[in-house]
mmCIF file of C-alpha atoms in Angstrom:
data_model
loop_
_atom_site.group_PDB
_atom_site.id
_atom_site.type_symbol
_atom_site.label_atom_id
_atom_site.label_comp_id
_atom_site.label_asym_id
_atom_site.label_seq_id
_atom_site.Cartn_x
_atom_site.Cartn_y
_atom_site.Cartn_z
ATOM 1 C CA ARG A 1 209.617 70.445 64.758
ATOM 2 C CA PRO A 2 208.604 68.969 68.256
ATOM 3 C CA PHE A 3 207.346 65.691 66.996
ATOM 4 C CA PHE A 4 209.589 64.990 64.197
ATOM 5 C CA GLU A 5 209.753 61.271 63.333
ATOM 6 C CA SER A 6 207.610 60.355 66.214
ATOM 7 C CA HIS A 7 205.573 57.098 66.056
ATOM 8 C CA ASP A 8 202.738 55.392 68.042
ATOM 9 C CA LEU A 9 201.928 58.910 69.809
ATOM 10 C CA ARG A 10 198.752 60.212 71.262
ATOM 11 C CA ILE A 11 198.752 64.148 71.975
ATOM 12 C CA GLU A 12 196.107 65.781 73.835
ATOM 13 C CA ASN A 13 195.215 69.348 74.497
ATOM 14 C CA VAL A 14 198.599 70.547 72.747
ATOM 15 C CA THR A 15 198.931 73.724 70.826
ATOM 16 C CA ILE A 16 201.574 73.793 68.289
ATOM 17 C CA VAL A 17 202.433 77.596 67.566
ATOM 18 C CA ASP A 18 204.804 79.359 65.099
ATOM 19 C CA GLY A 19 207.251 77.465 62.980
ATOM 20 C CA GLU A 20 206.500 74.967 60.563
ATOM 21 C CA SER A 21 206.193 71.136 60.238
ATOM 22 C CA GLY A 22 205.306 70.310 64.014
ATOM 23 C CA ILE A 23 204.532 66.656 63.040
ATOM 24 C CA LYS A 24 206.423 65.543 60.206
ATOM 25 C CA GLN A 25 207.701 62.157 58.832
ATOM 26 C CA CYS A 26 205.747 60.371 61.549
ATOM 27 C CA SER A 27 203.311 57.326 61.612
ATOM 28 C CA ASN A 28 200.124 56.336 63.890
ATOM 29 C CA ILE A 29 199.568 59.658 65.366
ATOM 30 C CA GLU A 30 196.429 60.660 67.407
ATOM 31 C CA ALA A 31 195.804 64.339 68.020
ATOM 32 C CA VAL A 32 192.648 65.217 70.273
ATOM 33 C CA ASN A 33 191.689 68.542 71.317
ATOM 34 C CA CYS A 34 194.640 70.271 69.792
ATOM 35 C CA ARG A 35 195.273 73.375 68.229
ATOM 36 C CA PHE A 36 197.478 74.123 65.259
ATOM 37 C CA ILE A 37 198.845 77.812 64.537
ATOM 38 C CA GLY A 38 202.123 77.347 62.505
ATOM 39 C CA LYS A 39 202.675 76.177 59.051
ATOM 40 C CA TYR A 40 202.447 72.667 57.681
ATOM 41 C CA PRO A 41 201.683 70.688 60.857
ATOM 42 C CA PHE A 42 201.105 67.362 59.270
ATOM 43 C CA TRP A 43 203.475 66.445 56.651
ATOM 44 C CA HIS A 44 204.441 62.983 55.458
ATOM 45 C CA VAL A 45 202.474 61.370 58.380
ATOM 46 C CA ASP A 46 201.074 57.712 57.792
ATOM 47 C CA GLY A 47 198.182 56.675 59.836
ATOM 48 C CA SER A 48 196.515 59.290 61.904
ATOM 49 C CA LEU A 49 193.188 60.437 63.960
ATOM 50 C CA ILE A 50 192.682 64.118 64.213
ATOM 51 C CA GLU A 51 189.558 64.852 66.554
ATOM 52 C CA ASN A 52 188.015 67.937 68.052
ATOM 53 C CA CYS A 53 190.960 69.977 66.837
ATOM 54 C CA TYR A 54 191.308 73.531 65.423
ATOM 55 C CA PHE A 55 193.555 74.706 62.436
ATOM 56 C CA ALA A 56 194.208 78.443 62.616
ATOM 57 C CA PRO A 57 194.559 80.412 59.201
ATOM 58 C CA GLY A 58 198.322 80.497 59.885
ATOM 59 C CA SER A 59 198.440 76.626 59.738
ATOM 60 C CA ARG A 60 198.129 76.836 55.898
ATOM 61 C CA SER A 61 199.158 73.901 53.891
ATOM 62 C CA ALA A 62 198.692 71.770 57.017
ATOM 63 C CA ILE A 63 198.261 68.310 55.775
ATOM 64 C CA TRP A 64 199.846 66.992 52.872
ATOM 65 C CA TYR A 65 201.488 63.807 51.403
ATOM 66 C CA SER A 66 199.753 61.803 54.442
ATOM 67 C CA ASN A 67 197.760 58.712 54.045
ATOM 68 C CA ASP A 68 195.304 56.718 55.917
ATOM 69 C CA MET A 69 193.852 59.748 57.970
ATOM 70 C CA LEU A 70 190.430 60.127 59.955
ATOM 71 C CA MET A 71 189.441 63.684 60.990
ATOM 72 C CA ARG A 72 186.553 64.074 63.043
ATOM 73 C CA ASN A 73 184.544 67.141 64.667
ATOM 74 C CA THR A 74 187.403 69.691 63.625
ATOM 75 C CA VAL A 75 187.354 73.309 62.462
ATOM 76 C CA ILE A 76 189.675 74.314 60.025
ATOM 77 C CA ASP A 77 190.329 78.228 59.108
ATOM 78 C CA ALA A 78 193.398 77.671 56.800
ATOM 79 C CA PRO A 79 193.699 77.402 53.175
ATOM 80 C CA LYS A 80 195.208 74.604 50.968
ATOM 81 C CA LEU A 81 194.850 71.530 53.269
ATOM 82 C CA PHE A 82 194.887 67.996 52.267
ATOM 83 C CA ARG A 83 197.176 67.492 49.281
ATOM 84 C CA GLU A 84 198.726 64.331 47.356
ATOM 85 C CA MET A 85 197.131 61.951 49.759
ATOM 86 C CA LYS A 86 195.514 58.353 49.933
ATOM 87 C CA ASN A 87 192.570 57.170 52.108
ATOM 88 C CA LEU A 88 191.335 60.442 53.902
ATOM 89 C CA THR A 89 188.237 60.204 55.795
ATOM 90 C CA LEU A 90 186.431 63.536 57.322
ATOM 91 C CA GLU A 91 183.326 63.520 59.558
ATOM 92 C CA ASN A 92 181.677 66.692 60.989
ATOM 93 C CA VAL A 93 184.248 68.884 59.711
ATOM 94 C CA THR A 94 183.743 72.565 58.859
ATOM 95 C CA ILE A 95 186.450 74.228 56.573
ATOM 96 C CA ASN A 96 186.233 77.899 56.441
ATOM 97 C CA ASP A 97 188.773 78.612 53.708
ATOM 98 C CA ALA A 98 188.510 75.782 51.323
ATOM 99 C CA ASP A 99 190.905 77.586 48.840
ATOM 100 C CA GLU A 100 192.812 74.738 46.889
ATOM 101 C CA THR A 101 191.633 72.041 49.366
ATOM 102 C CA PHE A 102 191.551 68.333 48.625
ATOM 103 C CA TRP A 103 193.866 68.338 45.621
ATOM 104 C CA ASN A 104 195.123 64.878 44.155
ATOM 105 C CA ILE A 105 193.551 62.970 47.044
ATOM 106 C CA ASP A 106 193.083 59.110 46.027
ATOM 107 C CA GLY A 107 190.328 57.501 48.199
ATOM 108 C CA LEU A 108 188.099 60.446 49.892
ATOM 109 C CA THR A 109 185.341 59.868 52.082
ATOM 110 C CA ILE A 110 183.177 62.871 53.359
ATOM 111 C CA LYS A 111 180.379 62.697 55.757
ATOM 112 C CA ASN A 112 178.810 66.018 56.926
ATOM 113 C CA VAL A 113 181.280 68.415 55.662
ATOM 114 C CA THR A 114 181.063 72.216 55.216
ATOM 115 C CA LEU A 115 183.069 74.111 52.688
ATOM 116 C CA ARG A 116 183.199 78.108 52.648
ATOM 117 C CA GLU A 117 184.979 80.421 50.522
ATOM 118 C CA GLY A 118 188.049 79.546 48.320
ATOM 119 C CA THR A 119 188.532 78.081 44.855
ATOM 120 C CA TYR A 120 189.106 74.797 43.177
ATOM 121 C CA PRO A 121 188.435 72.387 46.024
ATOM 122 C CA PHE A 122 188.766 68.514 44.939
ATOM 123 C CA MET A 123 190.968 69.333 42.016
ATOM 124 C CA GLY A 124 192.230 66.181 40.382
ATOM 125 C CA SER A 125 190.991 63.928 42.906
ATOM 126 C CA LYS A 126 189.562 60.476 42.629
ATOM 127 C CA ASN A 127 187.530 57.743 44.236
ATOM 128 C CA ILE A 128 185.560 60.026 46.105
ATOM 129 C CA GLU A 129 182.174 59.080 48.481
ATOM 130 C CA VAL A 130 180.413 62.063 49.721
ATOM 131 C CA ASP A 131 177.275 61.920 52.060
ATOM 132 C CA GLY A 132 176.392 65.274 53.332
ATOM 133 C CA LEU A 133 178.419 68.262 51.981
ATOM 134 C CA ASN A 134 177.473 71.872 52.117
ATOM 135 C CA SER A 135 179.894 73.684 49.743
ATOM 136 C CA GLU A 136 180.060 77.415 48.951
ATOM 137 C CA SER A 137 183.319 77.177 47.347
ATOM 138 C CA LYS A 138 183.910 78.227 43.707
ATOM 139 C CA TYR A 139 184.926 75.901 40.905
ATOM 140 C CA VAL A 140 184.251 72.540 42.792
ATOM 141 C CA PHE A 141 185.257 69.178 41.685
ATOM 142 C CA GLN A 142 187.168 69.707 38.443
ATOM 143 C CA TYR A 143 189.158 66.973 36.862
ATOM 144 C CA VAL A 144 187.912 64.378 39.197
ATOM 145 C CA LYS A 145 186.957 60.654 38.843
ATOM 146 C CA ASN A 146 184.852 58.027 40.333
ATOM 147 C CA VAL A 147 182.739 60.326 42.591
ATOM 148 C CA VAL A 148 179.429 59.406 44.188
ATOM 149 C CA ILE A 149 177.799 62.342 46.069
ATOM 150 C CA ARG A 150 174.755 62.160 48.061
ATOM 151 C CA ASN A 151 172.843 64.814 50.354
ATOM 152 C CA ALA A 152 174.834 67.745 49.240
ATOM 153 C CA LYS A 153 174.160 71.544 48.718
ATOM 154 C CA ILE A 154 176.487 72.997 46.354
ATOM 155 C CA THR A 155 176.494 76.789 45.585
ATOM 156 C CA THR A 156 179.243 77.423 43.287
ATOM 157 C CA LYS A 157 180.525 79.379 40.087
ATOM 158 C CA ASP A 158 181.203 76.339 37.937
ATOM 159 C CA ALA A 159 181.455 72.785 38.733
ATOM 160 C CA PHE A 160 182.210 69.211 37.461
ATOM 161 C CA TRP A 161 184.349 70.122 34.617
ATOM 162 C CA GLU A 162 186.497 67.372 32.911
ATOM 163 C CA THR A 163 185.127 64.772 35.050
ATOM 164 C CA GLU A 164 184.780 61.050 34.642
ATOM 165 C CA ASN A 165 182.285 58.794 36.346
ATOM 166 C CA VAL A 166 180.665 61.106 38.643
ATOM 167 C CA THR A 167 176.976 60.563 40.080
ATOM 168 C CA ILE A 168 174.999 63.080 42.078
ATOM 169 C CA ILE A 169 172.111 61.851 44.171
ATOM 170 C CA ASP A 170 169.413 63.771 46.149
ATOM 171 C CA SER A 171 171.360 66.828 46.036
ATOM 172 C CA GLU A 172 170.977 70.801 45.223
ATOM 173 C CA LEU A 173 173.380 72.322 42.657
ATOM 174 C CA ASN A 174 173.469 76.248 42.209
ATOM 175 C CA GLY A 175 175.961 77.727 40.022
ATOM 176 C CA GLU A 176 176.395 78.894 36.343
ATOM 177 C CA TYR A 177 178.195 76.255 34.525
ATOM 178 C CA LEU A 178 177.975 72.695 35.069
ATOM 179 C CA GLY A 179 179.987 69.819 33.525
ATOM 180 C CA TRP A 180 181.861 70.857 30.787
ATOM 181 C CA HIS A 181 183.425 68.018 28.868
ATOM 182 C CA PRO A 182 182.448 65.228 31.154
ATOM 183 C CA LYS A 183 182.369 61.723 30.637
ATOM 184 C CA ASN A 184 179.484 59.762 32.448
ATOM 185 C CA LEU A 185 177.887 62.667 34.792
ATOM 186 C CA LYS A 186 174.575 61.544 36.116
ATOM 187 C CA LEU A 187 172.310 63.538 38.097
ATOM 188 C CA VAL A 188 169.434 61.621 40.229
ATOM 189 C CA ASN A 189 166.666 63.295 42.029
ATOM 190 C CA CYS A 190 168.697 66.670 42.006
#
């Protein structure tokens, strides 16, 4: 745990290899041009910027229990990212294994994000704003609340089950089952 309990820290061109929880119990962390190889690199981090980084398949469950995070221009090959968080923003991010990603997030903003593979992204999250999403994951947006999606292409098996207050605008939805037991699900120009 090389950066355990670090605060007000900027790391550049750093690779965190095997081991777990390289950045844990931290605040105000900037990671730029970094690579994360080992498990659980960002846990319990409040206030962070992650930019131009890479998360390898071994960095599974990489970012949990962290609040107030901005991630930009990053590629993620690991599953189970982003869980139990508040105020998460992603811009220009590609997630190549979106299995169980974005679970129980309160305050999620997405701009130009690609999701590939995986199941159940966005499960149980709320207060979500999306502008630009290309998703090929299965069973997306289940048990979500207060969601606005614009400019999305979603190819999935099932989507929007048990949702509340979801509006989808200027988007393309391809799948088998849409919106079982929703409350206030609106599609506008889709």
